[in-house]
Structures are given as structure tokens and as C-alpha cells.
Coordinates of C-alpha atoms and ligand atoms in Angstrom, one line a residue:
M1 CA 84.2 93.1 71.7
S2 CA 85.9 90.8 74.3
Q3 CA 87.4 92.5 77.3
T4 CA 89.8 89.7 78.1
L5 CA 93.0 89.3 76.1
P6 CA 93.9 85.6 76.4
R7 CA 97.1 84.6 78.0
S8 CA 99.8 83.1 76.0
P9 CA 100.8 80.3 75.9
V10 CA 97.5 78.7 77.1
P11 CA 98.2 76.2 80.0
A12 CA 97.4 72.5 79.3
S13 CA 94.8 72.3 82.1
P14 CA 93.7 74.6 84.9
S15 CA 94.9 72.1 87.6
A16 CA 98.3 71.8 86.0
A17 CA 98.5 75.5 85.7
S18 CA 97.7 76.2 89.3
Q19 CA 100.4 73.9 90.6
V20 CA 103.3 75.5 88.7
P21 CA 104.3 79.0 89.8
D22 CA 104.1 81.5 87.0
V23 CA 107.5 82.9 88.0
E24 CA 110.0 81.1 90.1
L25 CA 113.4 82.4 91.4
Q26 CA 115.8 79.8 92.8
E27 CA 118.9 81.1 94.6
L28 CA 119.1 83.9 92.1
V29 CA 122.3 86.0 92.3
K30 CA 123.3 89.1 90.3
Q31 CA 126.9 90.3 90.7
F32 CA 128.0 93.5 89.1
E33 CA 131.7 94.4 89.1
T34 CA 131.9 95.6 92.7
D35 CA 128.3 95.2 93.8
T36 CA 126.2 92.1 94.5
A37 CA 122.8 93.6 93.7
V38 CA 120.8 90.4 94.3
K39 CA 122.0 87.8 96.9
G40 CA 120.3 84.4 96.4
L41 CA 116.6 85.2 96.0
N42 CA 114.0 82.4 96.3
L43 CA 110.4 83.3 95.3
A44 CA 107.4 81.5 93.8
I45 CA 104.8 83.8 92.2
K46 CA 101.5 82.3 91.5
Q47 CA 99.5 82.6 88.3
G48 CA 97.2 85.6 88.4
E49 CA 98.9 87.1 91.5
F50 CA 99.5 90.9 91.9
F51 CA 102.9 90.6 93.5
S52 CA 105.0 93.6 94.5
I53 CA 108.7 93.9 95.3
L54 CA 109.1 96.7 97.8
G55 CA 112.2 98.2 99.3
P56 CA 114.4 101.2 99.6
S57 CA 116.5 102.7 96.8
G58 CA 119.4 100.4 95.8
C59 CA 118.0 97.2 97.4
G60 CA 118.0 95.3 94.1
K61 CA 114.3 95.5 93.1
T62 CA 114.9 96.7 89.5
T63 CA 117.7 94.3 89.0
T64 CA 115.4 91.4 90.0
L65 CA 112.7 92.6 87.6
R66 CA 115.2 93.1 84.8
M67 CA 116.4 89.5 85.2
I68 CA 112.8 88.2 85.0
A69 CA 112.4 90.3 81.8
G70 CA 115.7 89.0 80.3
F71 CA 117.4 92.4 80.2
E72 CA 120.0 91.2 82.7
Q73 CA 121.6 87.7 83.0
P74 CA 121.8 86.1 86.5
T75 CA 125.3 85.4 87.7
S76 CA 124.0 82.2 89.2
G77 CA 120.7 80.5 90.2
Q78 CA 117.6 79.6 88.2
L79 CA 114.8 81.6 86.8
L80 CA 111.7 79.7 85.6
I81 CA 108.6 81.1 83.9
Q82 CA 105.6 78.8 83.7
G83 CA 107.9 75.9 84.7
Q84 CA 110.4 76.6 81.9
S85 CA 114.0 77.6 82.5
M86 CA 114.7 81.0 81.0
A87 CA 118.5 80.4 81.0
R88 CA 118.7 80.4 77.2
V89 CA 115.5 82.4 76.4
P90 CA 116.2 86.0 75.2
A91 CA 114.0 88.8 76.4
H92 CA 111.9 89.0 73.3
R93 CA 111.0 85.3 73.5
R94 CA 109.8 85.4 77.1
P95 CA 106.0 85.5 77.8
V96 CA 106.5 88.8 79.7
N97 CA 106.2 92.5 79.0
T98 CA 107.5 95.4 80.9
V99 CA 105.9 98.8 81.7
F100 CA 108.5 101.4 82.7
Q101 CA 108.2 104.5 84.8
N102 CA 109.2 106.8 81.9
Y103 CA 106.7 105.1 79.5
A104 CA 109.4 104.5 76.9
L105 CA 106.9 105.4 74.1
F106 CA 108.1 106.4 70.5
D107 CA 107.5 110.1 70.3
H108 CA 107.2 110.1 66.5
M109 CA 104.4 107.5 66.5
S110 CA 100.8 108.0 67.3
A111 CA 99.3 106.2 70.3
W112 CA 97.8 103.6 67.9
D113 CA 101.2 102.9 66.2
N114 CA 102.9 102.7 69.5
V115 CA 100.5 99.9 70.6
A116 CA 100.7 98.2 67.2
F117 CA 104.5 98.3 67.0
G118 CA 105.2 94.9 68.7
L119 CA 102.5 93.1 66.6
R120 CA 103.9 94.5 63.3
V121 CA 107.4 93.4 64.2
K122 CA 106.0 90.0 64.8
Q123 CA 104.3 90.3 61.3
V124 CA 100.8 89.8 62.7
S125 CA 98.2 90.2 60.0
K126 CA 96.7 93.6 59.4
G127 CA 93.2 92.5 60.5
D128 CA 94.5 91.0 63.7
V129 CA 96.6 94.1 64.4
R130 CA 93.5 96.3 64.0
S131 CA 91.3 94.2 66.3
Q132 CA 94.0 93.6 69.0
V133 CA 95.2 97.2 69.1
G134 CA 91.5 98.4 69.3
E135 CA 90.9 95.9 72.1
A136 CA 94.0 97.0 74.1
L137 CA 93.2 100.7 73.7
K138 CA 89.6 100.0 74.9
L139 CA 90.9 98.1 77.9
V140 CA 92.8 101.2 79.1
R141 CA 90.0 103.6 78.0
M142 CA 92.1 105.3 75.3
E143 CA 90.3 104.5 72.1
D144 CA 89.4 108.2 71.6
Y145 CA 93.1 109.1 71.7
A146 CA 94.4 106.6 69.2
Q147 CA 95.6 109.2 66.7
K148 CA 97.3 111.5 69.3
Y149 CA 101.1 111.6 69.7
P150 CA 102.7 111.1 73.1
K151 CA 103.5 114.8 73.5
Q152 CA 99.8 115.6 73.1
L153 CA 98.9 113.3 76.0
S154 CA 99.0 113.8 79.8
G155 CA 101.3 111.7 82.0
G156 CA 98.4 109.4 83.0
Q157 CA 97.3 109.0 79.3
R158 CA 100.8 108.2 78.2
Q159 CA 101.1 105.5 81.0
R160 CA 97.8 104.0 79.8
I161 CA 99.2 103.8 76.3
A162 CA 102.3 102.1 77.7
L163 CA 100.1 99.6 79.5
A164 CA 98.1 98.9 76.3
R165 CA 101.4 98.4 74.4
A166 CA 102.5 95.9 77.0
L167 CA 99.1 94.1 77.1
V168 CA 98.7 93.8 73.4
N169 CA 101.3 91.2 73.1
R170 CA 99.2 89.0 75.4
P171 CA 101.9 88.4 78.0
A172 CA 101.5 85.7 80.7
V173 CA 103.3 88.1 83.1
M174 CA 103.3 91.9 83.2
L175 CA 106.3 93.4 84.8
L176 CA 105.7 96.9 86.1
D177 CA 108.8 99.0 87.1
E178 CA 107.6 101.9 89.2
P179 CA 104.8 102.3 86.7
L180 CA 103.2 105.3 88.4
G181 CA 106.4 106.9 89.7
A182 CA 106.2 109.9 87.3
L183 CA 102.6 110.9 88.1
D184 CA 101.4 113.4 90.6
L185 CA 99.7 112.1 93.8
K186 CA 96.1 112.5 92.6
L187 CA 96.6 110.9 89.2
R188 CA 98.7 108.2 90.9
K189 CA 95.8 107.3 93.1
Q190 CA 93.4 107.2 90.1
M191 CA 95.8 105.1 88.1
Q192 CA 96.3 102.7 91.1
L193 CA 92.5 101.9 90.8
E194 CA 92.8 101.4 87.1
L195 CA 95.8 99.0 87.5
A196 CA 93.8 97.1 90.1
N197 CA 90.8 96.9 87.8
L198 CA 92.9 95.9 84.8
H199 CA 94.5 93.1 86.9
R200 CA 91.2 91.8 88.0
R201 CA 89.7 91.8 84.5
L202 CA 92.7 90.2 82.8
G203 CA 93.8 87.6 85.4
V204 CA 97.4 88.1 84.2
T205 CA 100.2 87.8 86.7
F206 CA 101.4 91.3 87.7
I207 CA 104.9 91.8 89.2
M208 CA 105.4 95.4 90.3
V209 CA 108.5 97.1 91.7
T210 CA 107.9 100.1 93.9
H211 CA 109.3 102.0 96.8
D212 CA 105.9 103.3 97.6
Q213 CA 104.6 101.2 100.6
E214 CA 101.1 102.5 100.4
E215 CA 100.8 101.6 96.7
A216 CA 102.2 98.1 97.5
L217 CA 99.8 97.6 100.4
S218 CA 96.7 98.7 98.6
L219 CA 97.3 96.8 95.3
S220 CA 99.1 93.6 96.0
D221 CA 98.0 90.1 96.8
R222 CA 101.5 89.5 98.3
I223 CA 104.6 91.7 98.8
A224 CA 108.3 90.8 99.1
V225 CA 110.2 93.4 101.2
M226 CA 113.8 93.6 100.0
R227 CA 116.8 95.0 101.7
D228 CA 120.4 95.1 100.5
G229 CA 119.9 92.3 97.9
V230 CA 117.9 89.9 100.1
I231 CA 114.3 89.3 100.9
E232 CA 113.4 90.2 104.5
Q233 CA 109.8 89.0 104.4
V234 CA 107.1 87.8 101.9
G235 CA 103.5 88.0 102.9
T236 CA 100.1 89.5 102.3
P237 CA 99.8 93.2 102.9
S238 CA 98.2 92.6 106.4
E239 CA 100.8 90.0 107.3
I240 CA 103.6 92.5 106.4
Y241 CA 101.9 95.3 108.3
E242 CA 100.5 93.5 111.3
Q243 CA 103.1 90.8 111.7
P244 CA 106.4 92.2 110.5
E245 CA 109.2 89.7 111.1
T246 CA 112.1 92.1 111.4
A247 CA 112.5 95.6 112.8
F248 CA 113.5 96.8 109.2
V249 CA 110.1 95.6 107.8
A250 CA 108.2 97.2 110.7
D251 CA 110.0 100.5 110.2
F252 CA 109.9 100.5 106.4
I253 CA 106.2 99.6 106.1
G254 CA 104.2 102.4 107.6
E255 CA 105.4 104.2 110.8
T256 CA 106.3 102.5 114.0
N257 CA 107.8 103.1 117.4
L258 CA 110.8 100.8 118.1
L259 CA 112.0 100.3 121.7
S260 CA 115.0 98.2 122.4
G261 CA 115.3 95.9 125.4
Q262 CA 115.7 92.5 126.9
V263 CA 113.0 89.8 127.1
R264 CA 112.2 88.7 130.7
T265 CA 109.5 86.6 132.3
N266 CA 107.6 88.4 135.0
S267 CA 106.4 86.9 138.3
K268 CA 103.2 85.6 136.6
G269 CA 105.3 83.8 134.0
L270 CA 104.3 86.3 131.2
P271 CA 106.9 87.7 128.8
Q272 CA 107.9 91.3 129.1
V273 CA 110.6 93.5 127.7
A274 CA 112.8 95.7 130.0
T275 CA 114.3 98.7 128.3
P276 CA 117.5 100.4 129.6
S277 CA 115.4 103.5 130.5
G278 CA 113.3 101.4 132.9
L279 CA 110.1 100.6 131.0
Q280 CA 108.6 97.1 131.5
I281 CA 106.6 96.4 128.3
H282 CA 104.2 93.5 128.4
I283 CA 104.2 91.5 125.1
A284 CA 101.9 88.7 123.9
D285 CA 104.5 86.7 122.0
S286 CA 107.6 85.2 123.5
L287 CA 111.2 85.4 122.3
P288 CA 111.2 85.8 118.5
N289 CA 113.4 83.5 116.3
G290 CA 116.9 84.8 115.8
S291 CA 117.2 86.5 119.2
A292 CA 119.5 84.1 121.0
N293 CA 120.5 86.5 123.8
G294 CA 117.0 88.0 124.4
S295 CA 117.8 91.4 122.8
V296 CA 114.7 92.6 121.0
D297 CA 113.1 95.7 119.5
V298 CA 109.5 96.1 120.4
S299 CA 107.4 97.6 117.6
I300 CA 104.3 99.5 118.5
R301 CA 102.3 101.2 115.7
P302 CA 101.3 104.8 116.4
E303 CA 97.6 104.1 115.7
K304 CA 97.5 101.3 118.3
I305 CA 98.4 103.6 121.1
D306 CA 95.7 105.3 123.1
L307 CA 96.2 108.8 124.5
S308 CA 94.2 109.9 127.5
A309 CA 94.2 112.6 130.2
R310 CA 93.5 109.9 132.9
A311 CA 95.1 106.6 133.4
P312 CA 92.8 103.9 132.0
E313 CA 91.4 101.4 134.5
Q314 CA 92.8 98.5 132.8
A315 CA 95.7 98.3 130.3
D316 CA 98.5 95.8 129.6
N317 CA 100.8 98.7 129.1
C318 CA 100.3 102.2 130.4
F319 CA 102.9 105.0 130.9
Q320 CA 102.8 108.6 131.9
G321 CA 104.3 111.4 129.8
H322 CA 103.8 114.8 128.2
V323 CA 102.8 115.8 124.7
R324 CA 105.8 117.5 123.2
H325 CA 104.6 118.0 119.6
T326 CA 101.3 117.8 117.7
M327 CA 100.7 117.8 114.0
Y328 CA 97.1 118.3 112.7
L329 CA 96.5 116.0 109.7
G330 CA 92.8 116.5 109.1
T331 CA 91.4 113.1 109.8
H332 CA 94.0 112.4 112.4
V333 CA 96.3 114.2 114.8
H334 CA 99.9 113.0 115.1
C335 CA 101.5 113.5 118.5
V336 CA 104.9 113.0 120.0
V337 CA 104.7 112.0 123.7
E338 CA 107.8 112.1 125.9
L339 CA 107.5 109.5 128.7
T340 CA 108.9 110.2 132.2
T341 CA 111.7 107.8 131.3
G342 CA 112.7 110.1 128.4
D343 CA 111.5 107.6 125.7
R344 CA 109.6 109.3 122.9
L345 CA 106.6 107.7 121.2
M346 CA 104.6 108.7 118.1
V347 CA 100.9 108.5 118.6
L348 CA 98.2 108.8 115.9
Q349 CA 94.8 109.8 117.3
P350 CA 91.6 109.9 115.2
N351 CA 90.4 113.5 115.0
Q352 CA 87.2 113.4 117.2
A353 CA 87.2 117.1 117.9
K354 CA 88.4 116.4 121.4
H355 CA 90.6 119.0 123.1
L356 CA 94.2 118.1 122.6
P357 CA 96.1 117.8 125.8
D358 CA 98.5 120.8 126.3
S359 CA 102.2 120.2 127.1
E360 CA 101.8 121.3 130.7
R361 CA 99.5 118.4 131.9
P362 CA 100.5 114.8 132.1
V363 CA 99.0 112.3 129.7
Y364 CA 98.8 108.5 129.6
V365 CA 99.7 106.3 126.7
S366 CA 98.4 102.8 126.8
W367 CA 98.3 99.8 124.5
A368 CA 97.4 96.1 124.5
A369 CA 100.2 93.5 124.7
T370 CA 98.7 92.0 121.5
D371 CA 99.3 95.3 119.7
C372 CA 103.0 95.3 120.0
R373 CA 105.6 92.9 118.6
A374 CA 109.0 91.8 119.8
L375 CA 111.4 91.5 116.9
A376 CA 114.9 90.1 117.0
A377 CA 117.3 93.0 117.4
Ligands
LIG401 P1 115.9 102.2 92.9 O1 114.6 102.2 93.7 O2 116.8 103.4 93.2 O3 115.7 102.0 91.4 P2 116.6 99.4 93.2 O4 116.2 98.8 94.4 O5 115.8 99.1 92.0 O6 116.8 101.0 93.4 P3 118.8 98.3 91.6 O7 118.6 99.3 90.5 O8 118.4 97.0 91.4 O9 118.1 98.9 92.9 O10 120.3 98.4 92.0 C1 120.9 97.5 93.1 C2 122.3 97.7 93.2 O11 123.0 97.3 92.0 C3 122.7 99.2 93.4 O12 123.8 99.3 94.3 C4 123.2 99.6 92.0 O13 124.2 100.6 92.1 C5 123.8 98.4 91.4 N1 123.6 98.3 90.0 C6 122.4 98.2 89.3 N2 122.6 98.2 88.0 C7 124.0 98.2 87.8 C8 124.8 98.1 86.6 N3 124.4 98.0 85.4 N4 126.2 98.1 86.9 C9 126.7 98.2 88.1 N5 125.9 98.2 89.2 C10 124.6 98.2 89.1

């Protein structure tokens, strides 16, 4: 039996398909009575991409996904799927399918009937229903549970049935709205692997909404970080993590230290940031875009900072302080170091069974200029 459900509709030629984004948002706006949930989004999502929309609660992620699905109408702007305007295309005619956090399965139907439902509505022949439902259940490894009812299934199994039900209609684009949000951590990790495998095998475009940054980083080809109805940055997981363009992105994705200051040029002509507390931080990049008056936030990831009992012989940035707090995390130790200036830095040290410095003795924190980023304040 084939393990690849074909996409529908089939593109005219591979080269034509690759040039047209699968999903394109142009200046998309959604205004509710008092709230503008989405404020002029522009996005081009490629065929076969695993694309995540990430952001805090209320930033407009779900509204964006619902507009792509056709459950909400944009107030203005354009939405194209496979190059076609969706302005007059109702939800059930779009080549997309949605998987929701709460599964949205019919409780009174078996797993098989839940998956078959959409095909029967479309009056697909009995033989085709049988083969397509069987294939979809096999894809999510649920063929042995076909006759069970949702209440007889675990959360992970129910979510697999929901995935099979969305896949059986052979969508060009799968929309996933916090698909693993209702699962406990261990199951969630397991299902993340399954989603990644499914995506790889099918070659279908996945657009996932999540507020879980780790999930987005580990699964996505690209991520859009949203805040308050706008996109702050679009990039690959490593671009978003290593080269955040705004302090919000740096702070939202992972953990970071942010130190505010003014960009100056030192006597050697190199850029550095002076904080009001008196730190001079050497940075590799010069003034970021959008910081006309030189005010910046310097972002330094906790794992990029070295902690030592003696000052290193050579370091772009080295400051003295005291460890004020430590948290044992198994593979790592999380420390809070208070510098002599009063600034506090989070430091993440790999657990190498070294003795942790006590709070009485001074310590040194150091990091390379290339490991910190100046962001427009
Ligand atoms: P969450 O992660 O909490 O689901 P989200 O980023 O998905 O949040 P949305 O659900 O898109 O956010 O909501 C964005 C904004 O639009 C919020 O301020 C919300 O209150 C508002 N909103 C969403 N749906 C409606 C609606 N049907 N009527 C009025 N306001 C709405």
C-alpha cells in the first residue's frame, strides 16, 4: 500500500509549482469590533514547508490561521493559496484541512467513521473510502484502533485520528492549531517526532500555530514570530535564535539577558555599548537598523557566557561579580550572577561536576563580542 497520499490539486509542472508560494498573505488585516487582531501581514509560505507561527497569547496567531482556513473573512488584504485568490472560496472548498488542539472528533463515531466522514460527505465511492481511510490510519499507525470510539482512546491516539481525518481529504496545506497543546510533556515530545516524520513523508505544506518556542524551533523549516498583530521576524529556527532582530524576539525565543545602553566607538574604532551602570560591552555588529539615537538593548544568551573563578587571559568582555543563586537542572546549572555594577546576568553552565563557586568568592563572567547582539531599543 502506498504511504504517500497525493496532493490535490496536482500542480501543472514541478518548476511552476516551486515558483508559486503555496500560501501567500498580502497586507492581510482582521478587525474585530474593538480589536485589530491582525495588522497587515505579508507572508509567502513555500510548497512543502513546515512553517510555524509563534507568539504570545492574543498576538493574532489563531486568527491568521482561521483566515487561511476560511473560518474568518479578512477585513482587507489578499489571501492566495496555490496562486488563487481565496476571496470567494468558502472553507470547505479550500485545499486545506485543520487539526485543532481539542481534536474535534465525533464522540458517537468510531475512529474509522471519524476519518471516513469527510469522504462520505463528498460522496466518494465505498471502495475508495475503504482504501483511503485504511491508508490514512496506517500513516498515523492507528489501523489497529479503527473500531474504537474516541473516549476509548488516549489523548495521543485521539490526536492521531484527528491527523488522519485531516490527511484523508488529501489537502495541499495542513493547518495545525496548537495540535499538541492538550498532551502531557512526554507524549508531546513523542508526537512532535511523529508530526515531523509525517511531514517528511507526505511533502504537504504544514502551517502550525503554537506558543511553544521549543516545539517551533525543533519542527519548523521557518518561523514567523508575531506580536500584537504584526510579524516581528521571519526566519529559520537558527536565524530566529542566533540573530534575533528585535529585543522582543530575543526575549521570547529562549532565555536571554538584555542590557540597555548607548552605542559608542572606542579608541580603536570598535563599537561598544555603555550601560548607565558603567559596563562597556564590546559588540561585533555596529548600530542596528531602527536605532537612530544609538539606544540599544544588548542580548546575551545565558549559554554563551563563561563562568570562572579566575579572570580569563583573553576575553572581549569580562566582568567580576558574585553568584547569587544557582539552580541544578541535571545536564546544566543555571546561575544568577550579580556584577559589581549591580547588573544581574543569567548564566547556563554545562554540568561538568565542577565545584560551583560559592557566593562569598568573586567570579568572572566572560563572552565573545560575536556572541552578543545589539538590538534597536
Ligand atoms: P492564543 O494563543 O491565546 O490562542 P492567539 O495569538 O491565537 O492567542 P487570537 O485568538 O488570534 O490570538 O486573538 C487575537 C486578538 O483578537 C485577541 O485580542 C482576541 O481577543 C481577539 N479576537 C479573536 N477572536 C475574536 C472574535 N471572534 N471576536 C472579537 N475579538 C476576537
